[in-house]
Coordinates of C-alpha atoms and ligand atoms in Angstrom, one line a residue:
M1 CA 66.6 89.8 148.9
K2 CA 69.2 88.7 151.3
K3 CA 71.8 89.4 148.6
C4 CA 71.0 93.1 149.1
L5 CA 72.1 92.7 152.7
K6 CA 75.6 91.3 152.1
N7 CA 77.3 94.3 153.5
P8 CA 78.2 93.5 157.2
I9 CA 76.6 96.8 158.3
F10 CA 73.2 95.2 158.0
R11 CA 74.1 92.2 160.3
I12 CA 75.4 94.6 163.0
I13 CA 72.1 96.7 162.8
S14 CA 70.1 93.5 162.8
E15 CA 71.7 92.2 166.0
I16 CA 71.0 95.5 167.8
V17 CA 67.4 95.9 166.8
S18 CA 66.5 92.2 167.2
N19 CA 67.9 92.2 170.8
D20 CA 65.8 95.3 171.5
G21 CA 62.8 93.9 169.7
I22 CA 62.3 96.9 167.4
P23 CA 61.5 96.5 163.7
A24 CA 64.0 98.1 161.4
F25 CA 64.4 98.1 157.6
V26 CA 66.7 99.3 154.8
V27 CA 64.7 101.6 152.5
G28 CA 64.9 104.0 149.7
G29 CA 67.7 104.5 147.1
Y30 CA 69.9 101.6 148.5
V31 CA 67.2 99.0 147.7
R32 CA 66.2 100.6 144.4
D33 CA 69.8 100.8 143.2
F34 CA 70.6 97.2 144.3
L35 CA 67.6 95.9 142.3
L36 CA 68.7 98.0 139.3
N37 CA 72.2 96.6 139.6
R38 CA 73.6 100.1 140.0
K39 CA 76.7 100.6 142.1
T40 CA 75.8 100.6 145.8
S41 CA 79.3 100.1 147.3
D42 CA 79.7 103.7 148.3
R43 CA 76.2 105.1 148.4
D44 CA 74.2 106.4 151.3
I45 CA 72.2 103.8 153.3
D46 CA 68.8 104.7 154.8
I47 CA 67.8 102.7 157.8
L48 CA 64.2 103.0 158.9
V49 CA 63.3 102.1 162.5
V50 CA 59.9 101.9 164.1
G51 CA 61.1 103.8 167.1
S52 CA 63.9 106.3 167.6
G53 CA 66.4 106.7 164.7
I54 CA 68.7 108.8 167.0
D55 CA 68.8 106.0 169.6
L56 CA 69.6 103.4 167.1
A57 CA 72.4 105.6 165.5
H58 CA 74.0 105.9 168.9
K59 CA 73.8 102.2 169.6
F60 CA 75.3 101.4 166.1
A61 CA 78.1 103.9 166.7
N62 CA 78.9 102.3 170.0
E63 CA 79.0 98.9 168.4
I64 CA 81.4 99.9 165.6
G65 CA 83.7 101.9 167.8
S66 CA 83.1 104.2 170.8
D67 CA 84.7 107.2 169.2
T68 CA 82.4 107.1 166.1
K69 CA 80.7 110.4 165.6
V70 CA 76.9 110.6 165.4
T71 CA 75.5 113.7 163.7
V72 CA 72.0 114.3 165.0
F73 CA 69.4 116.4 163.2
K74 CA 67.0 117.1 166.0
T75 CA 64.3 118.9 164.1
F76 CA 63.9 115.9 161.7
G77 CA 64.5 113.3 164.4
T78 CA 67.2 111.7 162.3
A79 CA 70.9 110.9 162.8
M80 CA 73.8 110.1 160.6
V81 CA 76.9 107.9 161.1
R82 CA 79.8 107.4 158.6
Y83 CA 81.1 103.9 158.3
H84 CA 83.9 103.2 155.7
E85 CA 82.6 104.7 152.4
H86 CA 79.0 104.8 153.5
Q87 CA 76.9 107.5 155.1
I88 CA 74.2 105.8 157.1
E89 CA 71.1 107.7 157.8
F90 CA 68.9 106.5 160.7
V91 CA 65.3 107.6 160.6
G92 CA 62.3 106.9 162.8
A93 CA 59.2 105.8 160.9
R94 CA 56.8 108.7 160.7
K95 CA 53.7 110.2 159.4
E96 CA 54.1 113.7 158.0
S97 CA 51.8 116.5 157.1
Y98 CA 53.0 119.6 155.4
R99 CA 52.0 123.3 155.5
R100 CA 51.2 124.9 152.2
D101 CA 54.0 127.4 152.4
S102 CA 56.9 125.3 153.5
R103 CA 58.8 122.1 152.8
K104 CA 59.3 121.6 156.5
P105 CA 56.9 118.9 157.7
I106 CA 55.1 118.5 161.0
V107 CA 56.3 115.1 162.0
E108 CA 54.5 112.4 164.0
D109 CA 55.6 108.8 164.8
G110 CA 54.1 106.2 162.5
T111 CA 54.3 102.7 161.2
L112 CA 56.4 101.2 158.4
E113 CA 53.4 101.6 156.1
D114 CA 52.8 105.2 157.1
D115 CA 56.4 105.9 156.3
Q116 CA 56.4 104.1 152.9
K117 CA 53.3 106.1 151.9
R118 CA 54.8 109.4 152.5
R119 CA 57.8 108.7 150.2
D120 CA 58.2 110.2 146.8
F121 CA 58.0 107.3 144.4
T122 CA 57.0 103.7 144.4
I123 CA 60.6 102.7 143.4
N124 CA 61.9 104.6 146.4
A125 CA 59.3 103.1 148.8
M126 CA 60.5 99.5 148.9
A127 CA 61.9 98.1 152.2
I128 CA 63.8 95.1 153.3
S129 CA 63.5 93.8 156.9
L130 CA 66.5 93.7 159.2
S131 CA 64.8 91.9 162.1
R132 CA 66.3 88.5 162.9
D133 CA 63.1 86.5 162.3
T134 CA 62.2 88.2 159.1
Y135 CA 65.7 89.1 157.9
G136 CA 65.7 89.8 154.1
E137 CA 61.9 90.0 153.8
F138 CA 60.9 92.4 151.0
I139 CA 58.0 94.8 151.7
D140 CA 56.7 96.5 148.6
P141 CA 53.1 97.7 149.2
F142 CA 53.0 100.0 146.1
N143 CA 54.5 97.6 143.5
G144 CA 57.7 99.4 143.2
L145 CA 59.4 96.3 141.8
S146 CA 56.9 96.2 138.9
D147 CA 57.5 99.9 138.3
L148 CA 61.2 99.2 138.3
M149 CA 60.8 96.5 135.7
F150 CA 58.6 98.7 133.5
K151 CA 60.9 101.7 134.1
T152 CA 58.1 103.9 135.5
I153 CA 58.2 106.8 137.9
R154 CA 54.9 106.9 139.9
T155 CA 53.9 108.3 143.3
P156 CA 52.6 105.9 146.0
L157 CA 49.7 108.2 146.8
N158 CA 47.7 110.6 144.7
P159 CA 50.5 112.6 143.0
D160 CA 48.8 115.9 143.8
K161 CA 49.3 115.1 147.5
T162 CA 52.9 113.8 147.1
F163 CA 54.0 116.9 145.1
S164 CA 52.1 119.4 147.1
D165 CA 53.7 117.9 150.3
D166 CA 57.1 118.4 148.8
P167 CA 57.4 120.1 145.5
L168 CA 61.1 119.3 145.1
R169 CA 59.8 115.8 144.2
M170 CA 58.7 117.3 140.8
M171 CA 62.4 117.9 140.1
R172 CA 63.3 114.5 141.5
A173 CA 60.8 112.8 139.1
V174 CA 62.4 114.5 136.1
R175 CA 65.9 113.7 137.5
F176 CA 65.2 110.0 138.1
S177 CA 63.6 109.8 134.6
S178 CA 66.7 111.3 133.1
Q179 CA 69.2 109.4 135.3
L180 CA 67.6 106.0 135.0
D181 CA 66.0 106.4 131.6
F182 CA 62.5 105.8 133.1
N183 CA 59.2 107.3 132.0
I184 CA 57.0 109.4 134.3
E185 CA 53.5 107.7 134.5
N186 CA 50.8 109.8 133.0
K187 CA 48.8 110.8 136.1
T188 CA 52.1 111.6 137.9
Y189 CA 53.3 113.8 134.9
K190 CA 49.9 115.6 134.7
S191 CA 50.1 116.4 138.3
I192 CA 53.6 118.0 137.8
I193 CA 52.1 120.2 135.1
K194 CA 49.3 121.2 137.5
N195 CA 51.6 121.9 140.5
I196 CA 54.6 123.6 138.8
E197 CA 54.1 126.9 140.6
R198 CA 54.8 125.2 143.9
I199 CA 58.4 124.8 142.9
K200 CA 58.7 128.4 144.1
I201 CA 58.8 127.4 147.8
V202 CA 61.8 125.1 147.2
S203 CA 65.3 126.5 147.9
K204 CA 67.5 127.2 144.9
E205 CA 70.3 125.0 146.3
R206 CA 68.0 121.9 146.3
I207 CA 66.8 122.7 142.8
V208 CA 70.3 123.1 141.4
D209 CA 71.4 119.8 143.0
E210 CA 68.7 118.1 140.9
I211 CA 69.7 120.1 137.8
N212 CA 73.3 119.0 138.3
K213 CA 72.2 115.4 138.5
I214 CA 70.2 115.8 135.3
I215 CA 73.2 117.3 133.6
L216 CA 75.3 114.3 134.7
S217 CA 72.8 111.7 133.3
D218 CA 73.9 109.7 130.3
I219 CA 71.4 111.4 128.0
P220 CA 70.6 114.7 129.8
S221 CA 68.3 115.9 127.0
K222 CA 65.7 113.6 128.4
G223 CA 65.5 115.6 131.6
F224 CA 65.7 119.0 129.9
N225 CA 62.9 118.1 127.5
L226 CA 60.7 117.1 130.4
L227 CA 61.6 120.3 132.3
E228 CA 60.7 122.4 129.3
Q229 CA 57.5 120.5 128.4
S230 CA 56.2 120.5 131.9
G231 CA 56.8 124.2 132.3
L232 CA 59.3 123.8 135.2
L233 CA 62.2 125.1 133.1
A234 CA 60.6 128.6 132.6
L235 CA 60.4 128.9 136.4
I236 CA 63.8 127.6 137.4
F237 CA 66.1 128.5 134.5
P238 CA 64.3 131.1 132.3
E239 CA 67.4 132.0 130.2
L240 CA 67.5 128.4 128.9
D241 CA 63.8 128.3 128.4
Q242 CA 63.9 131.4 126.3
M243 CA 66.1 129.7 123.7
K244 CA 63.3 127.5 122.4
G245 CA 61.4 128.2 119.2
V246 CA 62.1 129.1 115.6
E247 CA 61.3 132.2 113.7
I248 CA 60.9 132.5 109.9
K249 CA 61.3 135.8 108.0
E250 CA 61.4 136.2 104.3
G251 CA 61.6 132.4 104.0
K252 CA 64.6 132.3 106.2
Q253 CA 64.5 130.2 109.4
H254 CA 67.0 129.8 112.2
K255 CA 67.4 126.6 114.2
D256 CA 65.7 126.0 117.5
N257 CA 68.5 126.9 119.9
F258 CA 67.1 125.0 122.8
I259 CA 67.0 121.8 120.9
H260 CA 70.5 122.5 119.5
T261 CA 71.8 123.2 123.0
I262 CA 70.5 120.0 124.6
N263 CA 71.8 118.0 121.6
V264 CA 75.2 119.6 122.2
L265 CA 74.9 118.5 125.9
D266 CA 74.1 115.0 124.8
N267 CA 77.1 115.0 122.5
I268 CA 79.5 116.2 125.1
S269 CA 78.2 113.8 127.7
K270 CA 79.5 110.9 125.5
K271 CA 83.0 112.4 125.9
T272 CA 83.2 113.8 129.4
D273 CA 81.8 113.5 132.9
N274 CA 83.2 116.9 133.8
L275 CA 80.1 118.7 135.3
W276 CA 81.5 122.1 134.4
L277 CA 82.3 121.3 130.8
R278 CA 78.7 120.0 130.5
W279 CA 77.5 123.3 132.0
A280 CA 79.6 125.1 129.4
A281 CA 77.7 123.1 126.7
L282 CA 74.4 124.1 128.2
M283 CA 75.4 127.8 128.3
H284 CA 77.5 128.1 125.1
D285 CA 74.7 129.8 123.1
I286 CA 72.8 131.3 126.0
A287 CA 73.0 134.8 124.6
K288 CA 71.5 133.9 121.2
P289 CA 68.0 135.2 122.1
K290 CA 69.5 138.4 123.2
T291 CA 71.7 138.9 120.1
K292 CA 69.3 137.6 117.5
R293 CA 68.9 140.0 114.5
F294 CA 67.4 139.6 111.1
N295 CA 69.4 141.0 108.1
P296 CA 67.7 140.6 104.7
Q297 CA 71.1 139.8 103.1
L298 CA 72.6 137.6 105.8
G299 CA 69.5 136.1 107.3
W300 CA 69.5 135.5 111.0
T301 CA 72.6 136.6 112.9
F302 CA 73.7 136.2 116.5
H303 CA 76.7 138.5 116.5
G304 CA 78.7 138.6 119.7
H305 CA 76.6 135.9 121.4
E306 CA 79.8 134.3 122.8
Y307 CA 80.8 137.6 124.4
W308 CA 77.3 138.4 125.8
G309 CA 77.0 134.8 126.8
A310 CA 80.2 135.0 128.9
K311 CA 78.8 138.1 130.5
M312 CA 75.6 136.4 131.4
V313 CA 77.3 133.5 133.2
P314 CA 78.0 135.1 136.6
D315 CA 74.4 136.3 137.0
I316 CA 73.0 132.9 136.0
F317 CA 75.4 131.1 138.4
R318 CA 74.4 133.6 141.2
N319 CA 70.7 133.1 140.6
L320 CA 71.0 129.3 140.6
R321 CA 73.3 129.4 143.7
L322 CA 76.1 127.7 141.7
P323 CA 79.6 128.4 143.0
L324 CA 81.1 131.7 141.9
H325 CA 84.7 130.5 142.1
E326 CA 87.1 129.1 139.4
K327 CA 84.4 126.8 138.0
M328 CA 82.3 129.8 137.0
V329 CA 85.4 131.5 135.5
Y330 CA 86.1 128.2 133.6
V331 CA 82.5 128.1 132.2
Q332 CA 82.7 131.7 131.3
K333 CA 86.0 131.2 129.4
M334 CA 84.5 128.2 127.5
V335 CA 81.5 130.2 126.4
L336 CA 83.6 133.2 125.3
L337 CA 86.0 131.0 123.3
H338 CA 83.6 128.5 121.9
L339 CA 83.7 129.9 118.3
R340 CA 87.4 130.3 118.0
P341 CA 88.3 126.8 116.9
I342 CA 85.4 126.8 114.5
V343 CA 86.6 129.9 112.8
L344 CA 90.1 128.5 112.6
S345 CA 88.8 125.3 111.1
Q346 CA 87.1 127.2 108.3
E347 CA 90.1 129.3 107.4
E348 CA 93.6 128.7 106.4
V349 CA 95.1 128.1 109.8
T350 CA 98.0 130.5 110.6
D351 CA 100.6 129.7 113.3
S352 CA 99.9 133.0 114.8
A353 CA 96.1 132.3 115.2
I354 CA 96.9 129.0 116.8
R355 CA 99.4 130.5 119.2
R356 CA 96.7 133.1 120.3
L357 CA 94.2 130.4 120.8
L358 CA 96.6 128.4 122.9
F359 CA 97.5 131.5 124.9
D360 CA 93.8 132.4 125.6
A361 CA 92.6 128.9 126.4
G362 CA 95.7 127.7 128.3
D363 CA 95.3 124.3 129.9
D364 CA 91.6 124.3 129.0
I365 CA 92.4 123.9 125.3
D366 CA 91.5 120.2 125.2
D367 CA 88.2 120.9 126.9
L368 CA 87.5 123.7 124.4
M369 CA 88.1 121.3 121.5
I370 CA 85.7 118.8 123.0
L371 CA 83.1 121.5 123.3
C372 CA 83.5 122.6 119.7
E373 CA 83.3 119.1 118.4
A374 CA 80.1 118.5 120.4
D375 CA 78.7 121.8 118.9
I376 CA 78.4 120.1 115.5
T377 CA 74.7 119.0 115.4
S378 CA 74.1 118.9 111.7
K379 CA 72.0 116.0 110.4
N380 CA 74.1 115.9 107.2
E381 CA 76.7 113.1 107.7
A382 CA 79.0 114.6 105.0
K383 CA 79.0 118.0 106.7
I384 CA 79.7 116.4 110.1
K385 CA 82.7 114.6 108.6
E386 CA 84.0 117.7 107.0
H387 CA 83.8 119.7 110.2
L388 CA 85.4 116.9 112.2
D389 CA 88.2 116.6 109.7
N390 CA 88.9 120.3 109.9
F391 CA 89.0 120.1 113.6
Q392 CA 91.5 117.3 113.3
I393 CA 93.7 119.7 111.4
V394 CA 93.3 122.3 114.1
R395 CA 94.2 119.7 116.8
Q396 CA 97.3 118.6 114.9
K397 CA 98.4 122.2 114.5
L398 CA 97.8 122.9 118.1
K399 CA 100.0 120.0 119.0
E400 CA 102.8 121.0 116.7
I401 CA 102.8 124.6 117.9
E402 CA 102.6 123.7 121.5
E403 CA 105.5 121.3 121.1
K404 CA 107.5 123.9 119.4
D405 CA 106.7 127.1 121.4
T406 CA 105.1 125.9 124.7
I407 CA 102.4 128.6 124.7
R408 CA 99.8 126.9 126.9
N409 CA 101.3 128.2 130.2
F410 CA 103.1 131.0 128.5
Q411 CA 104.5 133.8 130.6
P412 CA 106.2 136.5 128.6
P413 CA 110.0 136.3 129.4
I414 CA 110.2 140.1 130.2
S415 CA 108.4 141.2 133.4
G416 CA 107.3 144.8 134.2
D417 CA 110.1 145.0 136.7
I418 CA 112.7 144.4 134.1
I419 CA 111.2 147.1 131.9
I420 CA 111.1 149.6 134.8
K421 CA 114.8 148.9 135.8
T422 CA 116.1 148.9 132.2
F423 CA 114.7 152.3 131.4
N424 CA 114.9 153.6 134.9
I425 CA 111.2 154.7 134.9
K426 CA 108.4 154.6 137.4
P427 CA 105.4 152.3 136.8
C428 CA 103.5 154.0 134.0
K429 CA 101.4 153.2 130.9
E430 CA 104.5 152.6 128.8
V431 CA 105.3 149.5 130.9
G432 CA 102.0 148.0 129.8
I433 CA 102.5 149.0 126.2
L434 CA 105.9 147.3 126.1
K435 CA 104.6 144.2 127.8
N436 CA 101.8 143.8 125.3
A437 CA 104.1 144.5 122.4
I438 CA 106.4 141.7 123.6
K439 CA 103.6 139.3 124.1
D440 CA 102.1 140.0 120.6
A441 CA 105.5 139.7 118.9
I442 CA 106.0 136.3 120.4
L443 CA 102.4 135.1 119.7
D444 CA 102.7 136.4 116.1
G445 CA 106.0 134.6 115.6
E446 CA 108.0 137.8 115.1
I447 CA 110.5 136.8 117.7
P448 CA 111.1 133.5 119.5
N449 CA 109.9 133.0 123.1
K450 CA 113.4 133.6 124.5
Y451 CA 114.7 136.1 127.0
E452 CA 117.5 137.5 124.8
N453 CA 115.3 138.1 121.8
A454 CA 112.5 139.6 123.9
F455 CA 115.1 141.9 125.6
Q456 CA 116.4 143.2 122.3
F457 CA 112.9 143.7 121.0
M458 CA 112.0 145.6 124.2
L459 CA 115.0 148.0 123.7
K460 CA 113.9 148.7 120.1
K461 CA 110.3 149.3 121.1
G462 CA 111.3 151.4 124.1
E463 CA 113.4 153.6 121.8
E464 CA 110.4 154.1 119.6
L465 CA 108.5 155.3 122.6
G466 CA 111.2 157.8 123.5
L467 CA 112.7 155.8 126.4
E468 CA 116.4 155.5 127.0
K469 CA 118.2 152.6 128.4
R470 CA 119.9 153.2 131.7
T471 CA 123.6 153.0 131.4
Ligands
LIG501 N1 62.6 111.0 149.8 C1 61.3 111.5 149.6 N2 61.1 112.8 149.2 C2 62.2 113.6 148.9 C3 63.5 113.1 149.1 C4 63.7 111.8 149.6 O1 60.3 110.7 149.7 N3 62.0 114.8 148.6 C5 62.7 109.6 150.2 C6 62.8 108.5 149.1 O2 62.3 107.4 149.7 C7 64.3 108.4 148.9 C8 64.9 108.5 150.3 O3 64.0 109.5 151.0 O4 64.6 107.1 148.4 C9 66.3 108.9 150.4 O5 66.4 110.2 149.8 P1 67.8 110.6 149.0 O6 68.9 110.1 149.7 O7 67.6 112.1 148.7 O8 67.6 110.0 147.6 P2 67.8 108.5 147.0 O9 66.5 107.9 146.6 O10 68.7 107.8 148.0 O11 68.6 108.8 145.6 P3 69.9 109.6 145.3 O12 71.0 109.1 146.3 O13 70.2 109.2 143.9 O14 69.6 111.0 145.5

């Protein structure tokens, strides 16, 4: 296990604790990820000390440079120091007991084993000694190593106790399962089903952190299936849960929109690590339950689901405590536009429609195309190929038009100010009418995207509106 300790940080800590005669260990995610061969070069390091974590943090900070900042979390008895790319967390070994209505523990000092017991999963409860005489010794009382080998998520204690102590761990179980492609051991999984209601005492910020990590997994559907099947999804993200299921009427059936959505998310995850584009995939059909209608001629329809979906995005983001800034606006835009390239790929593509799509999507056009391609979840290979070929034509056209007309960051060449000055008018609705007419004429290819052409066009349109050019 000494290999796990090759970072010089561990030797520095070892010197300090050995001179003071206090046992200390590296624990948790650092050990787990090292054994899994996952990247550990910039991850957080958790140091457990049988004594005061805060004292050790100060001593360590002194050792690496007297101006090093120590951030102390008094209520938890922990402290954090940044060193190069690492955030090092110093924690005193403890026993914890929890109140039913809160995630905040009542903390008492404890031994290494007390501390390992109170951790969430066996794979996170492994420790490596940093004391000089036992340096590198591996302490694994709950067989975390074997669970790592068999890709199993299991709690060290009775799972009812572990989850009831801290219900966020139910989300963490699902997240690790999705992130590491592990399975949740049966008893542990049954306990999640039993305890799902306890998730209500967990803050939404912590829940959404875990949802984001699930979304960023290689195959996020694994996590979302577990959330749905365990019943957690209905409590934390009901709009997504309501997408599941199929209905049949007059022999006509629609697809299960939940399954479709998580397949789209898996598809997009092969192409991008952009969290917000992945969120857009998760939300693109979110208004399907709301807009679902049955029409005997047409079968099932979801008219306007892209529009209603975009309208739902802010409330969902607010409820989940996701940021309401430009990332939300981006997801909204993706949801609103997600059908546009599909429509184009099914019709004869006109230059004008391509220009409008470029104008509406702007710099996000490439992301929109990735979303649309991910949206093809047919099982029929020939159909998939046909769709992808059509999208290829749309992509080619987008490229040609963009090269010719540079519409992506298009700003109409005539501003409201020019209109006002030319006709010697005050700001009024005619200014807006003229601006729109110029924009439409350019996007429809009636006039080139040039100042002189737009100016002449404006004069003509102005005249039609009864405006006179100032002489
Ligand atoms: N832990 C726990 N219960 C929690 C959160 C954390 O028992 N609700 C313990 C686990 O032993 C975990 C360690 O604290 O390994 C550190 O927690 P954290 O940094 O949140 O997670 P990591 O396991 O390090 O994993 P990641 O960095 O991927 O979140």
